[in-house]
C-alpha positions as MATLAB code, in Angstrom:
seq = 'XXXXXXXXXXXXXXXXXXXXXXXXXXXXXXXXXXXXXXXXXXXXXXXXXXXXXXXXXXXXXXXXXXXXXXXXXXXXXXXXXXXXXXXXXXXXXXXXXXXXXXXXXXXXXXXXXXXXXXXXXXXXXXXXXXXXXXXXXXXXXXXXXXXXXXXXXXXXXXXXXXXXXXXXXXXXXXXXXXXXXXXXXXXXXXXXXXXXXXXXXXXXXXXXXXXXXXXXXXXXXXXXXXXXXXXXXXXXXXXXXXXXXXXXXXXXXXXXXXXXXXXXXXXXXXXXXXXXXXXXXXXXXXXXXXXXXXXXXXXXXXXXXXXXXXXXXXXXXXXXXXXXXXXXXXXXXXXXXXXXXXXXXXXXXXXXXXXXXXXXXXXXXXXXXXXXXXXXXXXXXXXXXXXXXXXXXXXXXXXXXXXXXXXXXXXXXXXXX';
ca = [
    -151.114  -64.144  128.750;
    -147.785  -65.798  128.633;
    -148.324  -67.508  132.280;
    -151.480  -68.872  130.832;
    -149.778  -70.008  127.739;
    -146.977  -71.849  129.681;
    -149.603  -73.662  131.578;
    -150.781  -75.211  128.473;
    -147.373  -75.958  126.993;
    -147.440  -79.732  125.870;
    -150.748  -79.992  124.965;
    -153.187  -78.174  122.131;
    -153.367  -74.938  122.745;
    -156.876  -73.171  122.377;
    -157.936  -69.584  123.691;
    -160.633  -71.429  126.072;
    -158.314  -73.762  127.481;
    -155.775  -70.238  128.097;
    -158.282  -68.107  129.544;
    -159.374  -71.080  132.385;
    -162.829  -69.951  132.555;
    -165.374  -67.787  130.800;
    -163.762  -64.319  132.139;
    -160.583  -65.482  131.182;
    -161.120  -66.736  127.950;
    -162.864  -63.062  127.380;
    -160.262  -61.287  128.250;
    -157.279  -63.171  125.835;
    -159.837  -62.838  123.160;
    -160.068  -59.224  124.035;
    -155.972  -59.280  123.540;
    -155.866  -61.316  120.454;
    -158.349  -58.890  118.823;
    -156.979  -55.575  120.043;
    -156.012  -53.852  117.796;
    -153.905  -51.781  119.901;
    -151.972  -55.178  120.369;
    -150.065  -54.886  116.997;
    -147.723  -58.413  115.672;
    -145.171  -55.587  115.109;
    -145.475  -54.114  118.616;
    -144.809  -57.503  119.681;
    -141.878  -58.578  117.734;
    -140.485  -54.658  118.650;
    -140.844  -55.181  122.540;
    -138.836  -58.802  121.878;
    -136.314  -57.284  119.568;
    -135.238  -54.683  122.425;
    -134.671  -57.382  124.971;
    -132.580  -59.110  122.436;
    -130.835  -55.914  121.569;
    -130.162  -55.058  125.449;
    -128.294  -58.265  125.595;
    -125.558  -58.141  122.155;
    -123.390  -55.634  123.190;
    -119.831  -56.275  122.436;
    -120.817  -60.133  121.192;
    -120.366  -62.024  117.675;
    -124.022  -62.309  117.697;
    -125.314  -65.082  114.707;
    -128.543  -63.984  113.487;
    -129.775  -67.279  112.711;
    -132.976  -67.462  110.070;
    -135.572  -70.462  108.877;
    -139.213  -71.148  107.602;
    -141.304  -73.803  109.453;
    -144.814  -74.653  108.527;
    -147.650  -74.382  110.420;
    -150.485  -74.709  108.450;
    -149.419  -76.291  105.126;
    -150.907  -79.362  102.938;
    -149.168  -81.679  100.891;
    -148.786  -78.597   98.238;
    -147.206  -76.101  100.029;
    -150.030  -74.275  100.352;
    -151.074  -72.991  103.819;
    -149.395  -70.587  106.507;
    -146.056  -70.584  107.622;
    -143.882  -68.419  109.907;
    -140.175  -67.206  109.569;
    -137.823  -66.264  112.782;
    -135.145  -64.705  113.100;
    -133.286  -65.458  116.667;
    -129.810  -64.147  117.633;
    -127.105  -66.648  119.000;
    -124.347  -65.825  120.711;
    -121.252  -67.115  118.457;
    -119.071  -67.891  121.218;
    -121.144  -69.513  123.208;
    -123.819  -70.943  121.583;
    -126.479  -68.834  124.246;
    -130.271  -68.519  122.619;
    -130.053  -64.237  123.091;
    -133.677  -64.203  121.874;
    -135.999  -63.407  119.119;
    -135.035  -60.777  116.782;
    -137.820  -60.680  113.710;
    -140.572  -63.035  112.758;
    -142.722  -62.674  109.408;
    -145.935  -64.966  108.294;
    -145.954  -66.637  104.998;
    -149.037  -66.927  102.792;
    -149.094  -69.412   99.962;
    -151.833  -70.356   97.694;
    -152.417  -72.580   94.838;
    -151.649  -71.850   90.982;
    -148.441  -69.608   92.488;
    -145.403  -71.788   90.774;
    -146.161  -70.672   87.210;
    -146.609  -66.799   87.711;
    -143.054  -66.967   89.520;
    -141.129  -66.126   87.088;
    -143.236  -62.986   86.431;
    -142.215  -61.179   90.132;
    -139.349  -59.287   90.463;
    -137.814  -59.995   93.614;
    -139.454  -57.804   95.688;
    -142.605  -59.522   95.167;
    -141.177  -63.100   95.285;
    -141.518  -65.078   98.888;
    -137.926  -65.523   99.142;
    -137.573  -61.405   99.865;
    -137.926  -62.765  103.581;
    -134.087  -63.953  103.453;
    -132.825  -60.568  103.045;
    -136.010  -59.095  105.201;
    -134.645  -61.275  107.787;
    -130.830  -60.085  106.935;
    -132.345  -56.191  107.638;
    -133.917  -56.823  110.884;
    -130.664  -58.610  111.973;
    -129.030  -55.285  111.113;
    -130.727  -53.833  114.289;
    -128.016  -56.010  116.096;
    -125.325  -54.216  114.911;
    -126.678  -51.130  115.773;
    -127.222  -52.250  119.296;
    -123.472  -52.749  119.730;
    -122.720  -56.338  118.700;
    -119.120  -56.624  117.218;
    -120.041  -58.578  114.576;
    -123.686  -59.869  113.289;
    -123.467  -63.043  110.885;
    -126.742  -64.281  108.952;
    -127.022  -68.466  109.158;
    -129.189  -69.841  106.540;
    -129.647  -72.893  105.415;
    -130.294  -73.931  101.349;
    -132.988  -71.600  101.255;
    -131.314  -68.541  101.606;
    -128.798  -69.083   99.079;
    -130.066  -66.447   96.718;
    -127.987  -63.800   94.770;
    -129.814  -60.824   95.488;
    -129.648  -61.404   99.254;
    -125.794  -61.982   99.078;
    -125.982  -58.797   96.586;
    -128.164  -56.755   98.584;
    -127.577  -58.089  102.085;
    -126.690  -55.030  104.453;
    -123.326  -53.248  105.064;
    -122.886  -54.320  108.502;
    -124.013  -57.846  108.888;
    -122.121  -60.834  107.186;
    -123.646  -63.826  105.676;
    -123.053  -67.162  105.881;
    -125.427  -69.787  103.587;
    -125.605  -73.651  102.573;
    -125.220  -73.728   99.123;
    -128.374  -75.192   96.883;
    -126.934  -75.183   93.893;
    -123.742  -75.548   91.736;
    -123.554  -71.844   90.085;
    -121.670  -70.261   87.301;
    -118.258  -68.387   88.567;
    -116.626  -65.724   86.192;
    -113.566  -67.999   85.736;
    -116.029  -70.231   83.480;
    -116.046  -73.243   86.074;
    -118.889  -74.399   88.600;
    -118.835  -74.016   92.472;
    -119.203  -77.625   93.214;
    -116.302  -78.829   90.702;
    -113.781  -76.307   91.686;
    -113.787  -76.735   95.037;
    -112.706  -80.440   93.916;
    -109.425  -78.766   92.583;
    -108.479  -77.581   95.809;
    -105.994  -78.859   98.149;
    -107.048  -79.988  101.961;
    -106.216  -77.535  104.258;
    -106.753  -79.662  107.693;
    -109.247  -81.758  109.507;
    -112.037  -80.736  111.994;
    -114.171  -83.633  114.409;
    -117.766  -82.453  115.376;
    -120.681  -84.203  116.844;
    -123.574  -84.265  114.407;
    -126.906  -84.365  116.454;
    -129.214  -86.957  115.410;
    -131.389  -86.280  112.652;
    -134.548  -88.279  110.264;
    -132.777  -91.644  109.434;
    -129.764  -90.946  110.866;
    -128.144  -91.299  115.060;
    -126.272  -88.723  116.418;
    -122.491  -89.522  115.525;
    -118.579  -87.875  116.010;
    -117.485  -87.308  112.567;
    -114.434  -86.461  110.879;
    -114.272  -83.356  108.360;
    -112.094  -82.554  105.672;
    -111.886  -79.023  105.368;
    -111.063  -77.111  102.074;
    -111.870  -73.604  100.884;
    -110.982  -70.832   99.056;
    -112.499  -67.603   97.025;
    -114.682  -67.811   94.310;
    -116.523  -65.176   92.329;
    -120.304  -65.894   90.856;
    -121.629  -64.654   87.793;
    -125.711  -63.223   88.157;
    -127.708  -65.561   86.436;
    -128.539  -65.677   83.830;
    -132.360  -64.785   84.397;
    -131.469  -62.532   86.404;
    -131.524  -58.561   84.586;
    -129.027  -56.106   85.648;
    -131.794  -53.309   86.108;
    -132.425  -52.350   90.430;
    -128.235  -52.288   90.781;
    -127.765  -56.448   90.064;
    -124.294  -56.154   90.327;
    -122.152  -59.003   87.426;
    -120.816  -60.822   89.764;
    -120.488  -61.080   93.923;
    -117.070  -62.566   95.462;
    -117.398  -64.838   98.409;
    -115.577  -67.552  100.426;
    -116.814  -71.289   99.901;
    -115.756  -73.330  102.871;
    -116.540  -76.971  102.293;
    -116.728  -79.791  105.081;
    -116.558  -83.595  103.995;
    -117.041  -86.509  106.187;
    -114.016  -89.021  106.307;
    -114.942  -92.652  106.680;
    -118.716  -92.525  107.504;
    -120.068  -95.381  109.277;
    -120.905  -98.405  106.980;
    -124.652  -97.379  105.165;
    -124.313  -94.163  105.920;
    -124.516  -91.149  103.901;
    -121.276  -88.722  104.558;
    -122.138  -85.159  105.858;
    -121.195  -82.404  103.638;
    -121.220  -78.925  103.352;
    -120.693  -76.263  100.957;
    -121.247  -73.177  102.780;
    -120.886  -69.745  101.641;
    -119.860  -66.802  103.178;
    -118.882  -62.886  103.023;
    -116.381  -63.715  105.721;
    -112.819  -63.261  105.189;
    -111.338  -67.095  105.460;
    -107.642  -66.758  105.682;
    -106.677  -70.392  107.508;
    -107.583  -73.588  109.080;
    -108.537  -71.947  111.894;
    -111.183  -69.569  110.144;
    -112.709  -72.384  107.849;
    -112.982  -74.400  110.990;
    -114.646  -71.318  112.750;
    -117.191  -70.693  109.652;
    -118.353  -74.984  109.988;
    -118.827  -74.059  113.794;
    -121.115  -71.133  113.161;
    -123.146  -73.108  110.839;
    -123.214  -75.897  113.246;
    -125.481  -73.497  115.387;
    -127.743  -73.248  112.884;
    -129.434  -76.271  114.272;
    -130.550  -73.818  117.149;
    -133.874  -72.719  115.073;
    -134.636  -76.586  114.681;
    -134.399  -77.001  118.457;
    -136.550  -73.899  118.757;
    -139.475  -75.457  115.908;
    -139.158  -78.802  117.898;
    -139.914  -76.607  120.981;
    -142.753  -75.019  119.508;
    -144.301  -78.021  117.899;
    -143.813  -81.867  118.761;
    -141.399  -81.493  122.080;
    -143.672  -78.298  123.395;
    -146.366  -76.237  122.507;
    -147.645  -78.007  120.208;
    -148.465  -75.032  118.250;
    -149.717  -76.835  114.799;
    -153.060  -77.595  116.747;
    -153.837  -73.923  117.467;
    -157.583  -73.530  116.783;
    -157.138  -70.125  115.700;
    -158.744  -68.361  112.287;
    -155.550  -66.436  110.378;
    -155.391  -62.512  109.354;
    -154.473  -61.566  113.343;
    -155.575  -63.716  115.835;
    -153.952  -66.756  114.943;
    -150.363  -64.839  113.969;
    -150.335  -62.879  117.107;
    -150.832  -66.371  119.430;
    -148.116  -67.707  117.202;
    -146.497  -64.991  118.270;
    -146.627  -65.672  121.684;
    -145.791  -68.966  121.658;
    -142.833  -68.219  119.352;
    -141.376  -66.014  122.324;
    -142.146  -68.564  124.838;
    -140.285  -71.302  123.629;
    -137.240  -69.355  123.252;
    -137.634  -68.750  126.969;
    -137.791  -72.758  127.530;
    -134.880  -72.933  125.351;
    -132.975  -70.511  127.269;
    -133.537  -72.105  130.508;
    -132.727  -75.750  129.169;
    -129.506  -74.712  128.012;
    -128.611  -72.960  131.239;
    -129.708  -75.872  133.668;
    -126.000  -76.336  134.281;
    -124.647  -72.347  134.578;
    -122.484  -72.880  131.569;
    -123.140  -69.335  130.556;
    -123.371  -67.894  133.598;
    -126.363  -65.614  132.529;
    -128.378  -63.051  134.970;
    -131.866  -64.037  135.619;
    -132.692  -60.814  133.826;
    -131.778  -62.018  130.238;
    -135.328  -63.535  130.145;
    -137.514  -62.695  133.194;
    -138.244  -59.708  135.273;
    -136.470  -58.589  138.399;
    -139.917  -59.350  140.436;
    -139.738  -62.914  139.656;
    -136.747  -63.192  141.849;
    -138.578  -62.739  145.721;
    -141.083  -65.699  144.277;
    -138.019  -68.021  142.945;
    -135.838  -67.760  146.160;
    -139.834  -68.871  148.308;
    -140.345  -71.846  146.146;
    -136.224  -72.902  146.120;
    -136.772  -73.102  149.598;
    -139.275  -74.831  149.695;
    -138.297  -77.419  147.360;
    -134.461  -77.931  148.563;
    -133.781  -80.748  150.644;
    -130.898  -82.218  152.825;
    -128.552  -83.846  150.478;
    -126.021  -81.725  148.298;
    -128.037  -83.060  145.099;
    -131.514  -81.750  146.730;
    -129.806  -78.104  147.184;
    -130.213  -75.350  144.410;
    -126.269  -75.239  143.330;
    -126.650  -72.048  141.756;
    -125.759  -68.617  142.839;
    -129.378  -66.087  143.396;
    -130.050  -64.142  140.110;
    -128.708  -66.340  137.670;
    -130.891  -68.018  135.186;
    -129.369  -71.215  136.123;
    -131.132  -70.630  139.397;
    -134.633  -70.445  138.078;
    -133.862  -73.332  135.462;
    -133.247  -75.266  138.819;
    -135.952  -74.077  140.240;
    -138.333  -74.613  136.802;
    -136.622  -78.313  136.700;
    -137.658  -79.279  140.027;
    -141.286  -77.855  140.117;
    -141.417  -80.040  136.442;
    -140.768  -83.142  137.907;
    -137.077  -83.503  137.841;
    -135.552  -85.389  140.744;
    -132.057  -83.432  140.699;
    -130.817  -87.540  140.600;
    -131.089  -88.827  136.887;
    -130.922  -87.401  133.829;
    -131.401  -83.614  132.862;
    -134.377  -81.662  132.318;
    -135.357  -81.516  129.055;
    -138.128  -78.839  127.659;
    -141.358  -80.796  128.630;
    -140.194  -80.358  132.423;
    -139.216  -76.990  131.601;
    -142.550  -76.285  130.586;
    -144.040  -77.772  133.540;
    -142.413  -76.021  135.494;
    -142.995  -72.791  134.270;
    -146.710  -74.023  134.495;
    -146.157  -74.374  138.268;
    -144.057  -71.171  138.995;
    -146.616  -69.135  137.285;
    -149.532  -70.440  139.111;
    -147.588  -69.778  141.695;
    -146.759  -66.298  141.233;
    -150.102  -65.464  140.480;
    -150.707  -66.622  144.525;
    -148.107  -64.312  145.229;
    -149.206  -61.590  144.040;
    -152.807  -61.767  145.332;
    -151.161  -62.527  149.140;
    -151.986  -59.218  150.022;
    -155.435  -58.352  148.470;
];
């Protein structure tokens, strides 16, 4: 299923076009309607290849909603991941949680009738549970990264004991001291300067900017809609970290941040640390781009909902973080085993078509040591197109590639029949 998938990364993606012929597209049907072949079963067998992988790491659970199926309303299907990040390194570990989003019309005004638990915006701290698995697995230190949307009071209130959080804020609440988040941090002192690169984004080019760095603690009152029944605690004390541009380019709008966080932020060097971490956050947009415009193109799926359609998402979802993991190790940064994303068997076929595909010159030769990722990146790069001259492979050639190897290995493994 996934080598057929690969092969029709880049373009719509239907189960006809997957199977390759009539037998084919009989059998993926056959999978997408099993019900033996359970979303949950799915997301389980990722989540324990992410979980193999944490041990002993700051792991950032990073969290988002994308659409896939949504009109001008917000009505429609959309799907919510969860991936873990190494915090050091930046590394794509893999998938950790996903959960599908049903909206329909005439929602808005019964809102404010749901408690919480009923509410769409449980999937913050659903997401913040499932990361919890992390910790359990051995990871030093799990952080949530959320953007605006997860800046909600029960999820800081109710988040669990052994993950941290760390949020954009959306809005400028009420502290216990009487003042507002926004204008207090105004009171506050610099504490020291930061320069990142901010990738390029809607209306605006990728840029080195200058941050000015303040932060300190506050404490926020529960709103005031909010009841104290189900253990609403008065108030929750957190760290606000906020980073300001200095001297944006002329026309441009300066980045800030106000970010939240259960952190303990005792310098410069831990308010520069907590920016970083939410710098990563972009991960999950590289991983939408992946599944959508730069990859799979996954908002074309053909699919009905209520199974089918959720468990190809599904698929693809896991795919893309493979493509994502091999484009950020085409140089052996990381230095990760081939075995963080593929099987041991894959290796026999790899070290055939390297071979195969080396040439004379040091840039035609596979610089990478056997049974690193970096290897098969190479390897994925090179059967995609890429020359090993100009440029770097980006995830269309990764997908090609994979496209390739797979028809490949399905050669392979028939050699002998």
């Amino acid at each position: 299923m996934y080598g057929r998938l690969v092969g029709y990364g880049g373009g719509s993606v239907s189960v006809t076009r997957l199977g390759g012929d009539r037998a084919g597209e009989m059998r993926i049907t056959r999978f997408l309607h099993n019900p033996k072949v359970t979303l949950s079963a799915m997301i389980s067998a990722a989540r324990a290849r992410t979980c193999g992988q944490v041990g002993g790491r700051h792991v950032l659970a990073i969290q988002d909603t994308s659409a896939l199926r949504v009109d001008e309303k917000g009505v429609g299907l959309s799907f919510h991941p969860v991936i873990a990040v190494d915090a050091n390194t930046g590394a794509t570990l893999g998938l950790v949680d996903n959960l599908f989003l049903t909206r329909q019309g005439g929602e808005r005004e019964k809102r404010r009738q749901k408690t919480f638990e009923e509410k769409d915006s449980r999937r913050w701290l659903a997401g913040a549970e499932s990361a919890s698995a992390l910790a359990q697995a051995g990871a030093i230190c799990v952080t949530i990264v959320e953007d605006r949307e997860g800046d909600i009071y029960e999820c800081f209130a109710f988040k669990p004991a052994n993950v941290e959080k760390l949020v954009r804020a959306a809005q400028d609440r009420s502290l216990v001291d009487g003042d507002l988040l926004f204008s207090k941090a105004e009171t506050w002192d610099e504490a020291g300067r930061m320069t990142v690169e901010l990738p390029a984004a809607p209306g605006r080019k990728a840029r080195k900017a200058e941050l000015s760095i303040r932060f300190g603690k506050v404490e926020i009152k529960r709103p005031k809609h909010r009841a104290a029944n189900g253990g609403l605690p008065a108030a929750i004390s957190v760290t606000l970290v906020i980073g300001r541009e200095i001297d944006p380019p002329a026309g441009e709008e300066p980045a800030l941040w106000f970010l939240l966080t259960t952190h303990q932020v005792n310098d410069i060097a831990d308010a520069r640390r907590i920016i970083g971490f939410y710098r990563l956050r972009w991960t999950i947009e590289q991983l939408f781009r992946t599944m959508k415009t730069k990859g799979f193109d996954v908002e074309a799926l053909r699919q009905e909902e209520d199974g089918p359609l959720e468990k190809l998402v599904t698929v693809i979802l896991i795919a893309a973080i493979k493509v994502m993991q091999l484009v950020a190790e085409r140089e052996g940064e990381a230095k990760r085993p081939l075995r963080d994303v593929f099987d041991p068997d894959d290796l026999p076929v790899l070290e055939r078509v390297c071979q195969a595909l080396e040439g004379k010159t040091a840039k035609q030769k596979n610089p990478h040591p056997k049974g690193s990722l970096a290897y098969a990146a190479w390897v994925f790069a090179r059967l995609g197109g890429w020359t090993g001259y100009y440029g770097k492979p980006g995830p269309i050639v990764m997908i090609r590639g994979l496209t390739q190897f797979h028809a490949i290995k399905h050669g392979w493994s028939l050699r002998n029949v």
